[in-house]
Coordinates of N, CA, C and O in Angstrom, one line a residue:
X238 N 114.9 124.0 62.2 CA 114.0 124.7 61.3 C 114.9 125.7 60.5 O 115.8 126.3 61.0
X239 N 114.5 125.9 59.4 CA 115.7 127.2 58.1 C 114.9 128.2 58.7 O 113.8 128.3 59.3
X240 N 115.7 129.0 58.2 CA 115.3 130.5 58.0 C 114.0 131.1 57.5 O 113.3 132.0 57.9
X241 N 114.0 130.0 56.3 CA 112.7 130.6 55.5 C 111.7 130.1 55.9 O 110.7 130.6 55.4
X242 N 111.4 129.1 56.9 CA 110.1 128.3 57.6 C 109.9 129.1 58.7 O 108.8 129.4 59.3
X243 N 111.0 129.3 58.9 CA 110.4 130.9 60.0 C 110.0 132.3 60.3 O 109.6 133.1 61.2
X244 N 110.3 132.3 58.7 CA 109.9 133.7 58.3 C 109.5 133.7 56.8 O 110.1 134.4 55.9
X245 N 108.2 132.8 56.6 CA 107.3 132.6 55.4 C 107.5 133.7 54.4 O 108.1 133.5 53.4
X246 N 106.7 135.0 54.8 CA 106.2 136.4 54.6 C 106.7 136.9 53.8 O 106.4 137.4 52.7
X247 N 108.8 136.8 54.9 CA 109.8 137.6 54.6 C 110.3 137.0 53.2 O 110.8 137.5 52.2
X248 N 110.0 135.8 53.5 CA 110.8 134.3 52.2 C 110.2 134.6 50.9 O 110.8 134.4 49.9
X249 N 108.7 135.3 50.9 CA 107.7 135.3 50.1 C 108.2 136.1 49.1 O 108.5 136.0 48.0
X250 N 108.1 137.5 50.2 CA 108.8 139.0 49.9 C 110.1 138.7 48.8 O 110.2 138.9 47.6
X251 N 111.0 138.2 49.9 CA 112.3 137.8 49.3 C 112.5 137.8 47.7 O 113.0 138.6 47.0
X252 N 111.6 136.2 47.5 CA 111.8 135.7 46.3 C 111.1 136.6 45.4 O 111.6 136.7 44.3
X253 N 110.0 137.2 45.8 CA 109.3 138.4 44.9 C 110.4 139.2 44.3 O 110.8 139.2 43.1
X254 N 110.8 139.7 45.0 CA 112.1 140.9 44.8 C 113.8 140.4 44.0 O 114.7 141.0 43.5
X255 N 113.2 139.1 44.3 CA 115.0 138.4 43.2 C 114.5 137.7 42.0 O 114.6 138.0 40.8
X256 N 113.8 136.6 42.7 CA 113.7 135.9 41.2 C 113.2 136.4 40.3 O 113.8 136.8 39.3
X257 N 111.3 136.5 40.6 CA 110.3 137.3 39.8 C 111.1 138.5 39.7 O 111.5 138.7 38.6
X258 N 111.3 139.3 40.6 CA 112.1 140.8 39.8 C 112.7 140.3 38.7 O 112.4 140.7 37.6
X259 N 114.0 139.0 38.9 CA 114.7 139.3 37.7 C 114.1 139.2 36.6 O 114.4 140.0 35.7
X260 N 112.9 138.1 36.5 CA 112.6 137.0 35.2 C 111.8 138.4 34.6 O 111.9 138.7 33.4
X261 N 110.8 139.2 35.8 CA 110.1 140.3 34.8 C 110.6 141.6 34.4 O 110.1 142.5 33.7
X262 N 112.2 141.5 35.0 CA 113.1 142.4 34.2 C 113.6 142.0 32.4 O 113.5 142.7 31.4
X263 N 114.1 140.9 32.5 CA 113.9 140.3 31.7 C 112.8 140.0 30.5 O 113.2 139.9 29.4
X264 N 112.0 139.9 30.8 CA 110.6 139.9 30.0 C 110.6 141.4 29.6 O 110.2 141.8 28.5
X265 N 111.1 142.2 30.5 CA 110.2 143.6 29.9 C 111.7 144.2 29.1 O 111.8 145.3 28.8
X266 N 112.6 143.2 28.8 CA 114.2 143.9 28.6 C 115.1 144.7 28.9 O 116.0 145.1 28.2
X267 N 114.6 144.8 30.0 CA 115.4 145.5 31.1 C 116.7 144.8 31.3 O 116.7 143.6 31.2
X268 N 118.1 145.8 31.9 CA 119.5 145.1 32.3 C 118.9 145.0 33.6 O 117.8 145.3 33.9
X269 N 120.3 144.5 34.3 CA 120.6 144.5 35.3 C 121.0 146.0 36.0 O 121.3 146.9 35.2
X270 N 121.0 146.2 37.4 CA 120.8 147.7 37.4 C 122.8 147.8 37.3 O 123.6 146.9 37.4
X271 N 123.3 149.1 37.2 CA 124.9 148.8 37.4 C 125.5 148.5 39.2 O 125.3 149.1 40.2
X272 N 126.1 147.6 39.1 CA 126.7 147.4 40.6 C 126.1 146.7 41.2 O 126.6 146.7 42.3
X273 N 124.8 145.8 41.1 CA 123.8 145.3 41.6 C 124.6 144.1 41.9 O 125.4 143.6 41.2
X274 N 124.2 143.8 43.7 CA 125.3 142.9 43.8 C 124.0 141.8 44.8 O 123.3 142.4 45.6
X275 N 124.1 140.2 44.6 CA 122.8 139.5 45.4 C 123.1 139.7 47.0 O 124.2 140.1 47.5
X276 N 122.3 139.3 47.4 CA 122.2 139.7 48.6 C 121.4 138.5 49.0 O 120.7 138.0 48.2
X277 N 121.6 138.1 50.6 CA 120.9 136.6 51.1 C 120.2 137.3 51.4 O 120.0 138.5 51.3
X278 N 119.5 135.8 52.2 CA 118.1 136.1 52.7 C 118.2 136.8 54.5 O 117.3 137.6 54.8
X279 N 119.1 136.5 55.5 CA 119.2 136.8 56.1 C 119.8 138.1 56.6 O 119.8 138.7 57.7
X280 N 120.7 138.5 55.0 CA 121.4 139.6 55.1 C 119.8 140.8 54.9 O 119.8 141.9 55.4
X281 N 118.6 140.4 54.2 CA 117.8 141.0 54.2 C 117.0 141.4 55.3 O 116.6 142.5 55.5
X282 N 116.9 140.0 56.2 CA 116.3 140.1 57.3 C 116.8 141.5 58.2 O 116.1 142.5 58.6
X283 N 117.9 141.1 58.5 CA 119.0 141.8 59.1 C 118.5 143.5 58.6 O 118.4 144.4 59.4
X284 N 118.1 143.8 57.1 CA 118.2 145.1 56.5 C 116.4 145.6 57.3 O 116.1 146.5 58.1
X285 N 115.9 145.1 57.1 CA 114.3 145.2 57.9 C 113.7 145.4 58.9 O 112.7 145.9 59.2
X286 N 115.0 144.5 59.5 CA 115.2 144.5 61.3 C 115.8 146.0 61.5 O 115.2 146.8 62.3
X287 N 116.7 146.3 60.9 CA 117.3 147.7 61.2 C 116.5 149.5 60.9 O 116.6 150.6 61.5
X288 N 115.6 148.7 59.7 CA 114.4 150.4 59.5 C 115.7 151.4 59.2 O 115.8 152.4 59.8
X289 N 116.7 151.1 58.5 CA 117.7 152.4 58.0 C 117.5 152.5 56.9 O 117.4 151.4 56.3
X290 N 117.3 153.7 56.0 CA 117.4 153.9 54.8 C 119.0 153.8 54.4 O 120.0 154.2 54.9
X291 N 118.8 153.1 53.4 CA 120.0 152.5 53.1 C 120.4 153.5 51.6 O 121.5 153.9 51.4
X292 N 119.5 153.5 50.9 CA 120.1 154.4 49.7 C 118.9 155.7 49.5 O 118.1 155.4 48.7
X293 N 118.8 156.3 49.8 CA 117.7 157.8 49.9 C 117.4 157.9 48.6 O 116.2 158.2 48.4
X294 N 118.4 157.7 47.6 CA 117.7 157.8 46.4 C 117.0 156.9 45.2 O 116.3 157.0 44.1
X295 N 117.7 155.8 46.1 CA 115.8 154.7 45.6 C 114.8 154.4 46.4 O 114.2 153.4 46.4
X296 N 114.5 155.6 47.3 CA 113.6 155.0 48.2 C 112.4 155.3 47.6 O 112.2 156.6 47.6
X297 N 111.4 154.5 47.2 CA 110.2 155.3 46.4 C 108.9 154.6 47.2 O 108.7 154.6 48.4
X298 N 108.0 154.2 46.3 CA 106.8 153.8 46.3 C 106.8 152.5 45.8 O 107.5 152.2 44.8
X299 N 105.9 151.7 46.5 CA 106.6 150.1 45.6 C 105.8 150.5 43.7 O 105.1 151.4 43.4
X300 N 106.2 149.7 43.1 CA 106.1 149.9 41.8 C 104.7 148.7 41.1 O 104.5 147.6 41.6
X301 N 103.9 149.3 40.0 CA 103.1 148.8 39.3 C 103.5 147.3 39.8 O 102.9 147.0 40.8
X302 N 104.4 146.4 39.4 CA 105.1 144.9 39.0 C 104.4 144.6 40.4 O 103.4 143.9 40.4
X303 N 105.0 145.2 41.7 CA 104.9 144.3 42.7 C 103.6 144.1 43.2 O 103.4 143.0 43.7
X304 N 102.5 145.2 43.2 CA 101.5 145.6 42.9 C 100.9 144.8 42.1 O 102.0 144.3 41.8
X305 N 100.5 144.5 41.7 CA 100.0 143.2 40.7 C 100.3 142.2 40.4 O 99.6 141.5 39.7
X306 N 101.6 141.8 41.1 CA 102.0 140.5 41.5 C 101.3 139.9 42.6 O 101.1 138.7 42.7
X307 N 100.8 140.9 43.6 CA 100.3 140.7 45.0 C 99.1 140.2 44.6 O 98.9 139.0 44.7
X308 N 98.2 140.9 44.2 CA 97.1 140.8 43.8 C 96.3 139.6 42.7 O 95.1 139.4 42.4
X309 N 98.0 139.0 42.2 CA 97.5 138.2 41.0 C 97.8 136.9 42.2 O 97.2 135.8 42.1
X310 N 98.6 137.1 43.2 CA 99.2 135.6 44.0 C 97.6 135.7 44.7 O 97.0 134.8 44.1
X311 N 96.8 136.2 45.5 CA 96.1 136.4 46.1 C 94.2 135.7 45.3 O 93.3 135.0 45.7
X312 N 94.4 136.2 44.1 CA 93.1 135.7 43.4 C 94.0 134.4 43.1 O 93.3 134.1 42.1
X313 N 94.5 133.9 43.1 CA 95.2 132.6 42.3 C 95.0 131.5 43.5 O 95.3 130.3 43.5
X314 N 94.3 132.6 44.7 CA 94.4 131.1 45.9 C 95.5 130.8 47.0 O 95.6 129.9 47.8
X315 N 96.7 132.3 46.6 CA 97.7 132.1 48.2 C 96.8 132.6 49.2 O 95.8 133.3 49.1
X316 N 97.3 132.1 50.5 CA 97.5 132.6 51.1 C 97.4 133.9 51.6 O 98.4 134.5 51.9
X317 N 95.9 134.8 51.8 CA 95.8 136.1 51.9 C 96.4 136.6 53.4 O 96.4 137.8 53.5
X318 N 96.6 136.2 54.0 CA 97.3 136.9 55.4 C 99.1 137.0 54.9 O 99.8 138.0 55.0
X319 N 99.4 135.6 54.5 CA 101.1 135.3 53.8 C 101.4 136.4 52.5 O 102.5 137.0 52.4
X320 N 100.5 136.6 51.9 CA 100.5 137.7 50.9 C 100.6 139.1 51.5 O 101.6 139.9 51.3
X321 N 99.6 139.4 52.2 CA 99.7 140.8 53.2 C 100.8 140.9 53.5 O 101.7 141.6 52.9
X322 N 101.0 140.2 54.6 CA 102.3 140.3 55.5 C 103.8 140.4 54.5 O 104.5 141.4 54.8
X323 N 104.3 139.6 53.3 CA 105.0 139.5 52.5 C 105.3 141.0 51.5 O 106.3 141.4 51.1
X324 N 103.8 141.7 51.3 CA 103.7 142.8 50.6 C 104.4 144.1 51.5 O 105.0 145.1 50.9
X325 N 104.2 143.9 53.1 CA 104.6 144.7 53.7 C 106.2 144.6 53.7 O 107.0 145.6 53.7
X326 N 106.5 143.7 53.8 CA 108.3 143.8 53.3 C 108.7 144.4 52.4 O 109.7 145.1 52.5
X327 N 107.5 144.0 51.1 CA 108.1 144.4 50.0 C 108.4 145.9 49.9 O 109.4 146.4 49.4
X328 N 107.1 146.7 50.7 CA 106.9 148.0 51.0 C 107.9 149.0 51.6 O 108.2 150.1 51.2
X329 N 108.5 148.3 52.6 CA 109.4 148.8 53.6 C 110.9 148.4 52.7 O 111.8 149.2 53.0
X330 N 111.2 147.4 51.8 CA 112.2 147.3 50.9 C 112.4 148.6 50.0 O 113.5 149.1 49.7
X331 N 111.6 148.9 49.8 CA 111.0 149.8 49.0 C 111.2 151.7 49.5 O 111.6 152.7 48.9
X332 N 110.8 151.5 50.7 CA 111.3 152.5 51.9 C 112.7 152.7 51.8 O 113.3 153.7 51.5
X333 N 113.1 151.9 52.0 CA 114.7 151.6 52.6 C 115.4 152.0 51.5 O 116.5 152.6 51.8
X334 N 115.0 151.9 50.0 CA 116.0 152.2 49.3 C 116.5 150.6 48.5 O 117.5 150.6 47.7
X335 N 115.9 149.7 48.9 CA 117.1 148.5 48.8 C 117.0 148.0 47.5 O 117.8 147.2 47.0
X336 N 115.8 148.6 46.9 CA 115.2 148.0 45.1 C 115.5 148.6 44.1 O 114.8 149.6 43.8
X337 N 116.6 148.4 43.3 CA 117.2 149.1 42.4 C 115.9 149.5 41.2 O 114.8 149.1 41.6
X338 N 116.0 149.9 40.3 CA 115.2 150.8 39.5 C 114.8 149.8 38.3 O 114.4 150.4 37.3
X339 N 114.7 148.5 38.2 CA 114.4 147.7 37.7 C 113.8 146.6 38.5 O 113.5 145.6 37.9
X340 N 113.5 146.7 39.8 CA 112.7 146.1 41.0 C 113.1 145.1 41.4 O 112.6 144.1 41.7
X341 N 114.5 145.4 41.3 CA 115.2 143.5 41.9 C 116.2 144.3 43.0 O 116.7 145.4 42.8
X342 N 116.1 143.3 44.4 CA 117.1 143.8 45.6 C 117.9 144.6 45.1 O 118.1 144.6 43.9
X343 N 118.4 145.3 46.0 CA 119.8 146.0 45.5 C 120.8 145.9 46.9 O 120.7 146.7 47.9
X344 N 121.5 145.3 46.9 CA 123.0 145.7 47.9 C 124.0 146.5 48.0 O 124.8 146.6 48.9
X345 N 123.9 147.3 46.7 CA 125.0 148.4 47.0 C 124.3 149.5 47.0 O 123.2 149.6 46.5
X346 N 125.2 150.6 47.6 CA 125.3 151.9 47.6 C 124.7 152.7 46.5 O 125.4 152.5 45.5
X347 N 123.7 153.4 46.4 CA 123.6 154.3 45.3 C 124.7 155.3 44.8 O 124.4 156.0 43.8

């Protein structure tokens, strides 16, 4: 079994936070943040599993984007438990520091 069949939520979260981050960074013409470097999926796991704030000064409040991404997956017919659970990643991504200022992962150091 992968990674991502075992951890739906996290997989969910995941792709929220890279793809969609990038494509609605894009759309809204936003760069890339500086130093933003990808990061796997299990390297994420691993960041979630740990509960360390990783950069103090992106750690905020999840943002408008992710927030109404949730809510638009949810009326559209996903999965409302897979949605929850996936939001709470996003949340604690969010905690941690790990979402650069354009809402896409972030792996480096502030």
């Amino acid at each position: 079994m992968k990674l991502y069949e075992k951890h739906p939520a996290a997989w969910v979260a995941f792709t929220n936070m890279t793809v969609l981050a990038r494509h609605n960074a894009k759309r809204e013409g936003l760069g890339i943040f500086e130093n933003n470097k990808s990061m796997g999926f299990e390297e994420f796991l691993n960041m979630m599993e740990q509960e360390e704030v990783v950069n103090p000064y992106l750690s905020r409040e999840v943002d408008k984007f992710q927030k109404q991404s949730k809510d638009l997956q949810i009326r559209m017919g996903s999965n409302y438990t897979i949605q929850n659970e996936a939001f709470n990643y996003v949340e604690k991504a969010y905690e941690l520091g790990i979402i650069d200022p354009n809402g896409m992962l972030y792996k480096g150091k502030a």
